[in-house]
Structure formats: structure tokens, C-alpha cells
Amino acid sequence: MQLLHNNKVVMFDRTDFGPSNLSLPYGRCRYDPSDNVLKNDCTAHSLLYDTGTNTFRPLMVETDTWCSSGSVLPDGTLVQTGGYNDGDHVVRTLAPCNNESCDWVEFPGYLSERRWYATNQRLPDGRIIIIGGRRQFNYEFYPRNSESSSSFWLEFLRETRDDDENNLYPFVHLLPDGNLFIFANTRVISLDYKQNRVVREFPSITVDDPRNYPSSGSSVLLPIDENKPIEAEVMVCGGAPRGAFSRAKQGIFDAASRSCGRIKVTDENPSWAMEDMPMPRVMSDMILLPTGDVVIINGAGSGTAGWEIGQNPVTRPVIYKPHGVEDIRFSVMSPATRPRMYHSSAVLLTDGRVLVGGSNPHPYYNFTGVQYPTDLSWKPIHRPT
């Protein structure tokens, strides 16, 4: 899900699960001869939700967005890159509008490399950097220009890949000095993307649990007070023990990590300050609230990301107060009614609520007869006081 500048939320799902529960209008259909499930599909796999009127309309996405990545341009256009199969080299754009005219525009073959489980970050010049992806140890830019017409090698991504990968969807934050904070597996660097060089390697997080997909923790850049000397501090929470993905596929579900780490990367000699969440969590979402607090929501207490291998849903969101008293910064909210597992989502709305949706831990739409049925619902949770 992505909130657009006009207060509407775009949602999308992969295209090769078979028919969805939402028909495309005007007799439109998507024909894909390589689709193994449904070659002629007249249902939508994307929609635009109006948070003000609580209405939605279907959108037409042609190529597979499974495990794609995106970012919003300064003019409000959502740029979604990569995905699976026919979508892995595609760029898709969706410009916000207040009528019925806007829809996805797709540019097949635009990306120089396959981008599946990559991470996007908007840059100060308005471009987007697209980092990594499965077996892609490099990065590229959108839009391309004469100086960035191809991908650039990043050895750090190769070095952080282990037997379960655990370097996919790296955590990326833009730092005040213009460089990029990149966290993969348990390691951290600062990248000068203009010069294609690693400026610095920070200490590895001190609890040796991988944090990136499929161990799937989450991360935020904590709020920066521009009225004080600039300090940039990154927080990383959750994940899974090393080897958890392989063991989960064999039916052995390790407890997720409950550790969180904070590192002030603007310090001369930064180090990780560790503390524990009230419960372990993998596949979580972390969102900055307007108060400056952090909500940690969704996910599982054991296993990892992937089909059917997350167990013990964590239904209680957690609020973290970055400036609270150490050891009592966490507070636990009331439980939600639905498990939010693999590929669930959460996004902050302009009124301060958090919109939570999805959960589909199956290869196809499965609404009955499974432990965690496909969930096409979404719900705004009340903003915390």
C-alpha cells in the first residue's frame, strides 16, 4: 500500500494468483499467455482507495508486482519497480488524480537488471535509487540519465548474502550528509552513490539475528530535530535467528527475534544500543507516527517470511517512545482481530491513523481450509493517544 498526495491509497497484489474478488470495468481484461493460473483475467489486482469517502475503484496492473518496490516522486507520482516473472524489469507509474482518469502506466524492460526484493529510496535530486534484489549485487537509478544508464556493482550486497539470502529488501535511509545508510543481514554501510563508493562501514548489530528478507525485521530513521545539532539515528527491530528460513521449510519454527537496536550514525564512534521488544516479531511493519513515536505492527512470533512458514501471529501492536525512559519505552496495544502475516501491509494516513491490510501466506487465493486464510480486508486502527 502507498498513500498518495491526494489522500488516496493505492493497493496492489501479484497478478498470477487467479481471479480476484474485484472485476475490471468496461469489459477490460488482462491477457497473459505465460500465466500458469489464468491466461485471460478480467479481475483487478490493484485498486485506489479514497480514505475520505471510504470508496474504491479498480486499477489495471498488467505485470506481476510480487515483491516489487516503490517510491514517490516529488510531484506525487508513485514509481513501482520490478517484481516477478514478466514484471521483474518493469517500471510502473501511477500519478494521483481526483477523477476517474488515473491508472497504471507501465514501461516493460526499463530496468537494467531483474529487481525482485529490491529497495527504493528517493534522492534529494528527485531521482530514485533501486538497490539490490534477488542475486542482484548492484543498484541503478530512475529516471536514467547519461551518467546512470546501467547498474553499479555493490560488493556489500554480495558479502551479506548467506545460505538463506537474508540481504533482500535491504533497509535504506537517506542521511543528512547526503549518503545512504544501507543495512543488510546484520551489517551496515554508508554509501556515496554519486561516487559509487562505500564511505564507511558501521559496527554490525550486536545481536547476530539477520534482519532482512526472509528473516524480515523492520527499520526506521528516527525523527530529526532540525532545531538542534543534526543527529541521525536508525532503529532496527525484529527478525529471525540465522538459519530460521531453512528450518521453517522443514517444519521447525524458531522463535523470532525480540531485539531492537539503535545506532546514532552521526556520532564519531557510533555503537548499537540494544533493547528488547515485549514480544518476538518477524514480518513486522514499523511506522513513524506524527507524535514522533514508532508503531510496530503485524507479523508472526516464529518462523520467517514465505509461504506457510510464519507461525504464531502477533496481533498486538507495540508503541515505542524514542525519548522515553530506557527499559519502559515500549507499550502494548489492544489485540487486533485478524492475523496479519506474509505480505500484510500498514501505512500512515494523514489523520494520524494507521491503515492495516492484507495477509496471504499461500501461493494462491485460499479463503478456506487453511490455517491462515487469504485476507483481502483492510482496517484503519485508531491513532494512539
mmCIF file of C-alpha atoms in Angstrom:
data_model
loop_
_atom_site.group_PDB
_atom_site.id
_atom_site.type_symbol
_atom_site.label_atom_id
_atom_site.label_comp_id
_atom_site.label_asym_id
_atom_site.label_seq_id
_atom_site.Cartn_x
_atom_site.Cartn_y
_atom_site.Cartn_z
ATOM 1 C CA MET A 1 0.000 0.000 0.000
ATOM 2 C CA GLN A 2 1.088 3.574 -0.644
ATOM 3 C CA LEU A 3 -0.522 6.825 0.420
ATOM 4 C CA LEU A 4 -0.598 9.345 -2.432
ATOM 5 C CA HIS A 5 -0.521 13.136 -2.188
ATOM 6 C CA ASN A 6 -4.275 13.402 -2.798
ATOM 7 C CA ASN A 7 -5.114 11.377 0.319
ATOM 8 C CA LYS A 8 -5.861 8.202 -1.626
ATOM 9 C CA VAL A 9 -4.169 4.865 -1.071
ATOM 10 C CA VAL A 10 -3.095 2.587 -3.885
ATOM 11 C CA MET A 11 -3.103 -1.134 -3.122
ATOM 12 C CA PHE A 12 -1.926 -3.954 -5.323
ATOM 13 C CA ASP A 13 -1.300 -7.670 -5.344
ATOM 14 C CA ARG A 14 0.505 -10.078 -7.646
ATOM 15 C CA THR A 15 -1.203 -10.877 -10.935
ATOM 16 C CA ASP A 16 -0.784 -14.672 -11.137
ATOM 17 C CA PHE A 17 -2.958 -15.894 -8.247
ATOM 18 C CA GLY A 18 -6.036 -16.339 -10.396
ATOM 19 C CA PRO A 19 -9.150 -14.123 -10.344
ATOM 20 C CA SER A 20 -9.563 -11.613 -7.538
ATOM 21 C CA ASN A 21 -12.865 -10.536 -5.995
ATOM 22 C CA LEU A 22 -12.903 -7.226 -7.899
ATOM 23 C CA SER A 23 -13.853 -7.032 -11.577
ATOM 24 C CA LEU A 24 -12.211 -4.659 -14.022
ATOM 25 C CA PRO A 25 -14.681 -2.140 -15.502
ATOM 26 C CA TYR A 26 -15.784 -1.667 -19.119
ATOM 27 C CA GLY A 27 -15.086 -5.265 -20.090
ATOM 28 C CA ARG A 28 -11.331 -4.855 -19.715
ATOM 29 C CA CYS A 29 -9.208 -7.974 -19.323
ATOM 30 C CA ARG A 30 -5.532 -8.788 -18.963
ATOM 31 C CA TYR A 31 -4.200 -11.434 -21.334
ATOM 32 C CA ASP A 32 -1.004 -13.187 -20.283
ATOM 33 C CA PRO A 33 -0.130 -16.343 -22.238
ATOM 34 C CA SER A 34 2.620 -17.220 -19.729
ATOM 35 C CA ASP A 35 0.333 -17.112 -16.684
ATOM 36 C CA ASN A 36 0.053 -20.616 -15.215
ATOM 37 C CA VAL A 37 -3.227 -19.908 -13.428
ATOM 38 C CA LEU A 38 -5.435 -17.703 -15.615
ATOM 39 C CA LYS A 39 -4.318 -16.504 -19.029
ATOM 40 C CA ASN A 40 -7.351 -14.253 -19.585
ATOM 41 C CA ASP A 41 -8.077 -12.369 -16.394
ATOM 42 C CA CYS A 42 -10.888 -9.809 -16.171
ATOM 43 C CA THR A 43 -10.381 -9.036 -12.483
ATOM 44 C CA ALA A 44 -8.319 -6.301 -10.869
ATOM 45 C CA HIS A 45 -5.124 -6.818 -8.902
ATOM 46 C CA SER A 46 -4.850 -3.200 -7.871
ATOM 47 C CA LEU A 47 -7.227 -0.556 -6.551
ATOM 48 C CA LEU A 48 -7.348 3.066 -5.447
ATOM 49 C CA TYR A 49 -8.933 3.660 -2.047
ATOM 50 C CA ASP A 50 -10.343 7.064 -1.109
ATOM 51 C CA THR A 51 -9.878 7.421 2.648
ATOM 52 C CA GLY A 52 -12.283 10.370 2.842
ATOM 53 C CA THR A 53 -15.288 8.729 1.200
ATOM 54 C CA ASN A 54 -14.414 5.110 2.078
ATOM 55 C CA THR A 55 -14.826 4.135 -1.578
ATOM 56 C CA PHE A 56 -12.511 2.428 -4.026
ATOM 57 C CA ARG A 57 -12.188 1.732 -7.727
ATOM 58 C CA PRO A 58 -10.247 -0.962 -9.594
ATOM 59 C CA LEU A 59 -6.999 -0.238 -11.406
ATOM 60 C CA MET A 60 -5.365 -2.167 -14.229
ATOM 61 C CA VAL A 61 -1.899 -3.519 -13.500
ATOM 62 C CA GLU A 62 -0.582 -5.669 -16.338
ATOM 63 C CA THR A 63 2.631 -7.188 -14.971
ATOM 64 C CA ASP A 64 3.432 -9.098 -11.812
ATOM 65 C CA THR A 65 4.179 -6.815 -8.848
ATOM 66 C CA TRP A 66 5.006 -9.631 -6.419
ATOM 67 C CA CYS A 67 7.889 -8.467 -4.200
ATOM 68 C CA SER A 68 8.372 -5.259 -6.156
ATOM 69 C CA SER A 69 9.425 -1.978 -4.552
ATOM 70 C CA GLY A 70 8.429 1.646 -4.917
ATOM 71 C CA SER A 71 8.879 5.275 -4.022
ATOM 72 C CA VAL A 72 7.008 8.529 -4.615
ATOM 73 C CA LEU A 73 8.424 11.291 -6.825
ATOM 74 C CA PRO A 74 8.298 14.951 -5.702
ATOM 75 C CA ASP A 75 5.260 15.536 -7.946
ATOM 76 C CA GLY A 76 3.337 12.766 -6.141
ATOM 77 C CA THR A 77 3.721 10.067 -8.800
ATOM 78 C CA LEU A 78 4.216 6.583 -7.394
ATOM 79 C CA VAL A 79 7.010 4.721 -9.171
ATOM 80 C CA GLN A 80 6.837 0.954 -8.674
ATOM 81 C CA THR A 81 9.789 -1.074 -9.917
ATOM 82 C CA GLY A 82 10.392 -4.729 -10.639
ATOM 83 C CA GLY A 83 8.527 -7.741 -9.393
ATOM 84 C CA TYR A 84 8.295 -11.345 -10.513
ATOM 85 C CA ASN A 85 8.355 -13.089 -13.898
ATOM 86 C CA ASP A 86 7.041 -10.636 -16.526
ATOM 87 C CA GLY A 87 7.331 -7.786 -14.009
ATOM 88 C CA ASP A 88 10.962 -8.108 -12.977
ATOM 89 C CA HIS A 89 12.345 -5.492 -15.434
ATOM 90 C CA VAL A 90 9.254 -3.251 -15.471
ATOM 91 C CA VAL A 91 8.751 0.288 -14.174
ATOM 92 C CA ARG A 92 5.139 1.269 -13.408
ATOM 93 C CA THR A 93 3.909 4.755 -12.576
ATOM 94 C CA LEU A 94 0.668 5.990 -11.070
ATOM 95 C CA ALA A 95 0.050 9.736 -10.993
ATOM 96 C CA PRO A 96 -2.529 10.947 -8.441
ATOM 97 C CA CYS A 97 -5.786 12.372 -9.748
ATOM 98 C CA ASN A 98 -9.157 13.400 -8.330
ATOM 99 C CA ASN A 99 -11.270 11.922 -11.109
ATOM 100 C CA GLU A 100 -11.557 8.512 -12.762
ATOM 101 C CA SER A 101 -8.726 9.016 -15.243
ATOM 102 C CA CYS A 102 -5.542 7.902 -13.480
ATOM 103 C CA ASP A 103 -4.320 4.357 -13.853
ATOM 104 C CA TRP A 104 -1.067 2.447 -14.021
ATOM 105 C CA VAL A 105 1.306 3.219 -16.899
ATOM 106 C CA GLU A 106 3.895 0.505 -17.486
ATOM 107 C CA PHE A 107 7.337 0.561 -19.112
ATOM 108 C CA PRO A 108 8.464 -3.006 -19.834
ATOM 109 C CA GLY A 109 12.191 -3.653 -19.967
ATOM 110 C CA TYR A 110 13.132 -0.281 -18.466
ATOM 111 C CA LEU A 111 15.282 -1.702 -15.664
ATOM 112 C CA SER A 112 18.786 -2.862 -16.481
ATOM 113 C CA GLU A 113 18.621 -5.790 -14.034
ATOM 114 C CA ARG A 114 16.000 -8.056 -12.547
ATOM 115 C CA ARG A 115 14.583 -6.262 -9.490
ATOM 116 C CA TRP A 116 12.858 -8.769 -7.222
ATOM 117 C CA TYR A 117 13.015 -7.951 -3.469
ATOM 118 C CA ALA A 118 14.873 -4.687 -4.126
ATOM 119 C CA THR A 119 14.638 -1.467 -2.087
ATOM 120 C CA ASN A 120 13.876 2.034 -3.399
ATOM 121 C CA GLN A 121 14.870 5.384 -1.901
ATOM 122 C CA ARG A 122 14.090 8.851 -3.204
ATOM 123 C CA LEU A 123 17.138 11.101 -3.505
ATOM 124 C CA PRO A 124 17.495 14.873 -2.969
ATOM 125 C CA ASP A 125 17.648 15.486 -6.732
ATOM 126 C CA GLY A 126 14.255 13.791 -7.202
ATOM 127 C CA ARG A 127 15.598 10.564 -8.673
ATOM 128 C CA ILE A 128 15.004 7.146 -7.155
ATOM 129 C CA ILE A 129 17.793 4.689 -6.399
ATOM 130 C CA ILE A 130 16.861 0.997 -6.691
ATOM 131 C CA ILE A 131 19.148 -1.218 -4.626
ATOM 132 C CA GLY A 132 19.671 -4.954 -4.814
ATOM 133 C CA GLY A 133 17.156 -7.687 -5.430
ATOM 134 C CA ARG A 134 17.460 -11.432 -5.524
ATOM 135 C CA ARG A 135 21.011 -12.287 -6.651
ATOM 136 C CA GLN A 136 21.494 -8.671 -7.732
ATOM 137 C CA PHE A 137 24.520 -7.139 -6.028
ATOM 138 C CA ASN A 138 24.136 -3.742 -7.638
ATOM 139 C CA TYR A 139 21.939 -0.649 -7.901
ATOM 140 C CA GLU A 140 20.533 1.656 -10.569
ATOM 141 C CA PHE A 141 18.504 4.862 -10.880
ATOM 142 C CA TYR A 142 15.127 6.038 -12.132
ATOM 143 C CA PRO A 143 14.922 8.016 -14.273
ATOM 144 C CA ARG A 144 18.074 7.119 -16.122
ATOM 145 C CA ASN A 145 20.444 9.760 -17.395
ATOM 146 C CA SER A 146 23.688 9.748 -19.323
ATOM 147 C CA GLU A 147 25.651 9.080 -16.138
ATOM 148 C CA SER A 148 23.434 6.305 -14.811
ATOM 149 C CA SER A 149 22.261 4.315 -17.790
ATOM 150 C CA SER A 150 23.145 0.959 -16.235
ATOM 151 C CA SER A 151 23.660 -0.701 -12.867
ATOM 152 C CA PHE A 152 26.531 -0.160 -10.452
ATOM 153 C CA TRP A 153 28.183 -3.011 -8.547
ATOM 154 C CA LEU A 154 27.906 -3.037 -4.735
ATOM 155 C CA GLU A 155 30.137 -5.721 -3.220
ATOM 156 C CA PHE A 156 28.498 -5.253 0.177
ATOM 157 C CA LEU A 157 25.328 -6.931 -1.091
ATOM 158 C CA ARG A 158 27.252 -9.993 -2.235
ATOM 159 C CA GLU A 159 29.121 -10.193 1.079
ATOM 160 C CA THR A 160 25.936 -10.097 3.150
ATOM 161 C CA ARG A 161 24.179 -12.938 1.331
ATOM 162 C CA ASP A 162 24.103 -16.154 3.379
ATOM 163 C CA ASP A 163 22.549 -19.591 2.810
ATOM 164 C CA ASP A 164 19.048 -18.153 3.351
ATOM 165 C CA GLU A 165 19.969 -14.932 1.496
ATOM 166 C CA ASN A 166 18.875 -12.522 4.297
ATOM 167 C CA ASN A 167 20.094 -9.496 2.340
ATOM 168 C CA LEU A 168 16.900 -8.916 0.342
ATOM 169 C CA TYR A 169 14.891 -5.734 0.810
ATOM 170 C CA PRO A 170 17.877 -4.037 2.485
ATOM 171 C CA PHE A 171 16.986 -1.212 4.869
ATOM 172 C CA VAL A 172 17.924 2.100 3.237
ATOM 173 C CA HIS A 173 17.742 5.597 4.732
ATOM 174 C CA LEU A 174 18.921 8.938 3.353
ATOM 175 C CA LEU A 175 21.325 10.556 5.846
ATOM 176 C CA PRO A 176 21.807 14.293 6.499
ATOM 177 C CA ASP A 177 25.220 14.228 4.780
ATOM 178 C CA GLY A 178 23.574 13.023 1.552
ATOM 179 C CA ASN A 179 24.901 9.476 1.763
ATOM 180 C CA LEU A 180 22.804 6.337 2.184
ATOM 181 C CA PHE A 181 22.554 4.140 5.255
ATOM 182 C CA ILE A 182 22.263 0.545 3.978
ATOM 183 C CA PHE A 183 21.620 -2.371 6.350
ATOM 184 C CA ALA A 184 21.730 -5.959 5.042
ATOM 185 C CA ASN A 185 21.714 -9.143 7.131
ATOM 186 C CA THR A 186 23.471 -7.749 10.241
ATOM 187 C CA ARG A 187 25.912 -5.289 8.647
ATOM 188 C CA VAL A 188 25.719 -1.577 7.863
ATOM 189 C CA ILE A 189 27.471 0.784 5.460
ATOM 190 C CA SER A 190 27.260 4.394 4.366
ATOM 191 C CA LEU A 191 27.215 4.633 0.564
ATOM 192 C CA ASP A 192 28.194 7.659 -1.510
ATOM 193 C CA TYR A 193 26.032 6.782 -4.507
ATOM 194 C CA LYS A 194 27.357 9.743 -6.510
ATOM 195 C CA GLN A 195 30.896 8.381 -6.415
ATOM 196 C CA ASN A 196 29.895 4.708 -6.188
ATOM 197 C CA ARG A 197 31.991 4.115 -3.086
ATOM 198 C CA VAL A 198 31.440 2.906 0.450
ATOM 199 C CA VAL A 199 32.295 5.812 2.744
ATOM 200 C CA ARG A 200 32.173 3.870 5.974
ATOM 201 C CA GLU A 201 31.250 0.539 7.499
ATOM 202 C CA PHE A 202 29.492 0.838 10.823
ATOM 203 C CA PRO A 203 29.584 -1.853 13.530
ATOM 204 C CA SER A 204 27.352 -4.851 12.885
ATOM 205 C CA ILE A 205 24.253 -5.075 15.041
ATOM 206 C CA THR A 206 25.310 -6.792 18.233
ATOM 207 C CA VAL A 207 22.601 -9.479 18.372
ATOM 208 C CA ASP A 208 23.520 -11.728 15.442
ATOM 209 C CA ASP A 209 19.990 -12.328 14.113
ATOM 210 C CA PRO A 210 19.547 -11.490 10.410
ATOM 211 C CA ARG A 211 17.039 -8.686 9.911
ATOM 212 C CA ASN A 212 16.325 -8.681 6.175
ATOM 213 C CA TYR A 213 14.174 -10.896 3.994
ATOM 214 C CA PRO A 214 13.346 -13.686 4.626
ATOM 215 C CA SER A 215 14.216 -13.046 8.278
ATOM 216 C CA SER A 216 12.268 -9.804 7.752
ATOM 217 C CA GLY A 217 12.665 -7.391 10.612
ATOM 218 C CA SER A 218 11.972 -3.701 10.020
ATOM 219 C CA SER A 219 13.652 -0.330 10.349
ATOM 220 C CA VAL A 220 13.026 3.408 10.652
ATOM 221 C CA LEU A 221 15.138 6.544 10.649
ATOM 222 C CA LEU A 222 14.072 8.234 13.874
ATOM 223 C CA PRO A 223 12.818 11.842 13.646
ATOM 224 C CA ILE A 224 15.497 14.510 13.220
ATOM 225 C CA ASP A 225 15.125 17.762 15.175
ATOM 226 C CA GLU A 226 16.321 20.485 12.830
ATOM 227 C CA ASN A 227 16.383 22.975 15.716
ATOM 228 C CA LYS A 228 19.233 21.080 17.360
ATOM 229 C CA PRO A 229 22.627 19.872 16.113
ATOM 230 C CA ILE A 230 21.762 17.337 13.424
ATOM 231 C CA GLU A 231 21.765 13.773 14.716
ATOM 232 C CA ALA A 232 20.662 10.815 12.624
ATOM 233 C CA GLU A 233 19.661 7.677 14.496
ATOM 234 C CA VAL A 234 18.375 4.472 12.902
ATOM 235 C CA MET A 235 16.332 1.806 14.665
ATOM 236 C CA VAL A 236 16.152 -1.854 13.575
ATOM 237 C CA CYS A 237 13.779 -4.339 15.246
ATOM 238 C CA GLY A 238 12.843 -7.985 14.974
ATOM 239 C CA GLY A 239 13.997 -10.616 12.536
ATOM 240 C CA ALA A 240 14.757 -14.314 12.922
ATOM 241 C CA PRO A 241 17.693 -16.463 14.040
ATOM 242 C CA ARG A 242 20.288 -17.457 11.481
ATOM 243 C CA GLY A 243 19.100 -20.495 9.529
ATOM 244 C CA ALA A 244 15.458 -19.995 10.534
ATOM 245 C CA PHE A 245 14.190 -19.935 6.950
ATOM 246 C CA SER A 246 15.722 -23.301 6.084
ATOM 247 C CA ARG A 247 14.452 -24.847 9.306
ATOM 248 C CA ALA A 248 10.960 -23.410 8.815
ATOM 249 C CA LYS A 249 10.688 -25.119 5.430
ATOM 250 C CA GLN A 250 11.320 -28.381 7.308
ATOM 251 C CA GLY A 251 8.547 -27.605 9.805
ATOM 252 C CA ILE A 252 10.803 -26.312 12.593
ATOM 253 C CA PHE A 253 9.671 -22.809 13.566
ATOM 254 C CA ASP A 254 12.238 -20.872 15.560
ATOM 255 C CA ALA A 255 11.080 -18.070 17.818
ATOM 256 C CA ALA A 256 11.525 -14.716 16.098
ATOM 257 C CA SER A 257 13.946 -12.124 17.405
ATOM 258 C CA ARG A 258 12.687 -9.707 20.044
ATOM 259 C CA SER A 259 15.754 -7.477 19.956
ATOM 260 C CA CYS A 260 15.869 -3.882 18.758
ATOM 261 C CA GLY A 261 18.963 -1.851 18.078
ATOM 262 C CA ARG A 262 19.549 1.907 17.762
ATOM 263 C CA ILE A 263 22.669 3.412 16.230
ATOM 264 C CA LYS A 264 23.459 7.126 16.030
ATOM 265 C CA VAL A 265 25.336 7.178 12.735
ATOM 266 C CA THR A 266 26.329 10.844 13.072
ATOM 267 C CA ASP A 267 28.461 10.053 16.146
ATOM 268 C CA GLU A 268 32.212 9.897 15.684
ATOM 269 C CA ASN A 269 32.323 6.348 17.066
ATOM 270 C CA PRO A 270 28.777 5.013 16.813
ATOM 271 C CA SER A 271 27.685 1.832 18.549
ATOM 272 C CA TRP A 272 24.467 -0.124 18.850
ATOM 273 C CA ALA A 273 22.238 0.344 21.883
ATOM 274 C CA MET A 274 20.124 -2.805 22.252
ATOM 275 C CA GLU A 275 16.797 -3.364 23.975
ATOM 276 C CA ASP A 276 14.041 -5.959 23.742
ATOM 277 C CA MET A 277 10.503 -5.649 22.448
ATOM 278 C CA PRO A 278 7.740 -7.040 24.684
ATOM 279 C CA MET A 279 7.407 -9.997 22.301
ATOM 280 C CA PRO A 280 9.369 -11.538 19.391
ATOM 281 C CA ARG A 281 8.290 -10.478 15.912
ATOM 282 C CA VAL A 282 9.107 -11.289 12.297
ATOM 283 C CA MET A 283 7.446 -9.768 9.187
ATOM 284 C CA SER A 284 6.656 -6.583 11.105
ATOM 285 C CA ASP A 285 5.969 -3.079 9.820
ATOM 286 C CA MET A 286 7.470 -0.061 11.585
ATOM 287 C CA ILE A 287 5.846 3.325 11.034
ATOM 288 C CA LEU A 288 6.708 6.756 12.396
ATOM 289 C CA LEU A 289 3.671 8.418 13.967
ATOM 290 C CA PRO A 290 3.004 12.184 13.950
ATOM 291 C CA THR A 291 3.926 12.204 17.649
ATOM 292 C CA GLY A 292 7.465 11.035 16.811
ATOM 293 C CA ASP A 293 6.715 7.638 18.329
ATOM 294 C CA VAL A 294 7.041 4.377 16.411
ATOM 295 C CA VAL A 295 4.350 1.730 15.955
ATOM 296 C CA ILE A 296 5.476 -1.860 15.343
ATOM 297 C CA ILE A 297 2.633 -3.884 13.889
ATOM 298 C CA ASN A 298 1.753 -7.109 12.026
ATOM 299 C CA GLY A 299 3.808 -10.267 11.736
ATOM 300 C CA ALA A 300 4.464 -13.561 13.476
ATOM 301 C CA GLY A 301 6.151 -14.787 16.624
ATOM 302 C CA SER A 302 8.006 -17.652 14.978
ATOM 303 C CA GLY A 303 9.188 -18.833 11.574
ATOM 304 C CA THR A 304 10.038 -16.425 8.772
ATOM 305 C CA ALA A 305 8.571 -14.763 5.700
ATOM 306 C CA GLY A 306 7.475 -17.145 2.941
ATOM 307 C CA TRP A 307 4.589 -19.401 2.059
ATOM 308 C CA GLU A 308 3.094 -21.065 5.160
ATOM 309 C CA ILE A 309 6.260 -20.725 7.257
ATOM 310 C CA GLY A 310 5.257 -17.946 9.646
ATOM 311 C CA GLN A 311 3.540 -19.163 12.807
ATOM 312 C CA ASN A 312 2.017 -17.678 15.975
ATOM 313 C CA PRO A 313 0.513 -14.399 14.703
ATOM 314 C CA VAL A 314 1.405 -11.329 16.741
ATOM 315 C CA THR A 315 -1.843 -9.389 16.891
ATOM 316 C CA ARG A 316 -0.827 -6.750 19.462
ATOM 317 C CA PRO A 317 0.780 -3.610 18.034
ATOM 318 C CA VAL A 318 3.565 -2.058 20.076
ATOM 319 C CA ILE A 319 4.242 1.668 20.562
ATOM 320 C CA TYR A 320 7.854 2.729 21.094
ATOM 321 C CA LYS A 321 8.720 6.154 22.517
ATOM 322 C CA PRO A 322 12.256 7.027 21.357
ATOM 323 C CA HIS A 323 12.693 9.628 24.125
ATOM 324 C CA GLY A 324 11.042 7.595 26.846
ATOM 325 C CA VAL A 325 12.736 6.150 29.897
ATOM 326 C CA GLU A 326 15.040 3.281 28.984
ATOM 327 C CA ASP A 327 13.544 -0.191 29.580
ATOM 328 C CA ILE A 328 9.976 1.183 29.672
ATOM 329 C CA ARG A 329 9.802 2.781 26.225
ATOM 330 C CA PHE A 330 7.524 0.060 24.865
ATOM 331 C CA SER A 331 3.775 -0.125 25.443
ATOM 332 C CA VAL A 332 1.490 -2.858 24.137
ATOM 333 C CA MET A 333 -1.818 -2.000 22.455
ATOM 334 C CA SER A 334 -5.055 -3.995 22.391
ATOM 335 C CA PRO A 335 -5.030 -7.016 20.087
ATOM 336 C CA ALA A 336 -6.367 -6.914 16.557
ATOM 337 C CA THR A 337 -8.945 -9.449 15.422
ATOM 338 C CA ARG A 338 -7.097 -10.769 12.354
ATOM 339 C CA PRO A 339 -3.652 -12.304 11.860
ATOM 340 C CA ARG A 340 -1.524 -10.164 9.553
ATOM 341 C CA MET A 341 1.116 -12.476 8.193
ATOM 342 C CA TYR A 342 3.142 -12.746 4.980
ATOM 343 C CA HIS A 343 2.761 -9.691 2.709
ATOM 344 C CA SER A 344 0.497 -7.785 5.074
ATOM 345 C CA SER A 345 0.889 -4.007 4.952
ATOM 346 C CA ALA A 346 0.497 -0.876 7.048
ATOM 347 C CA VAL A 347 0.581 2.804 6.078
ATOM 348 C CA LEU A 348 0.171 6.082 7.969
ATOM 349 C CA LEU A 349 -2.817 8.222 6.930
ATOM 350 C CA THR A 350 -2.959 11.996 7.078
ATOM 351 C CA ASP A 351 -5.349 11.990 10.054
ATOM 352 C CA GLY A 352 -2.845 10.061 12.169
ATOM 353 C CA ARG A 353 -4.481 6.657 11.893
ATOM 354 C CA VAL A 354 -2.647 3.614 10.550
ATOM 355 C CA LEU A 355 -4.286 1.635 7.753
ATOM 356 C CA VAL A 356 -3.560 -2.087 8.081
ATOM 357 C CA GLY A 357 -4.366 -4.618 5.384
ATOM 358 C CA GLY A 358 -3.803 -7.934 3.744
ATOM 359 C CA SER A 359 -2.189 -11.235 4.604
ATOM 360 C CA ASN A 360 -1.746 -14.015 2.107
ATOM 361 C CA PRO A 361 0.669 -16.725 3.218
ATOM 362 C CA HIS A 362 -0.350 -19.049 0.358
ATOM 363 C CA PRO A 363 0.748 -19.464 -3.272
ATOM 364 C CA TYR A 364 -2.839 -18.732 -4.425
ATOM 365 C CA TYR A 365 -6.024 -17.216 -3.040
ATOM 366 C CA ASN A 366 -7.111 -19.635 -0.309
ATOM 367 C CA PHE A 367 -10.101 -18.432 1.707
ATOM 368 C CA THR A 368 -10.980 -21.710 3.467
ATOM 369 C CA GLY A 369 -9.375 -24.921 4.615
ATOM 370 C CA VAL A 370 -6.038 -23.415 5.653
ATOM 371 C CA GLN A 371 -4.620 -22.219 8.949
ATOM 372 C CA TYR A 372 -4.351 -18.577 7.926
ATOM 373 C CA PRO A 373 -6.817 -17.882 5.097
ATOM 374 C CA THR A 374 -6.165 -15.279 2.437
ATOM 375 C CA ASP A 375 -7.343 -11.948 3.808
ATOM 376 C CA LEU A 376 -8.369 -9.196 1.390
ATOM 377 C CA SER A 377 -9.598 -6.872 4.134
ATOM 378 C CA TRP A 378 -8.130 -3.654 5.445
ATOM 379 C CA LYS A 379 -8.941 -1.622 8.511
ATOM 380 C CA PRO A 380 -7.800 1.724 9.968
ATOM 381 C CA ILE A 381 -6.715 1.418 13.584
ATOM 382 C CA HIS A 382 -7.253 4.390 15.881
ATOM 383 C CA ARG A 383 -4.329 6.672 16.395
ATOM 384 C CA PRO A 384 -2.813 6.204 19.859
ATOM 385 C CA THR A 385 -3.196 8.931 22.461
#
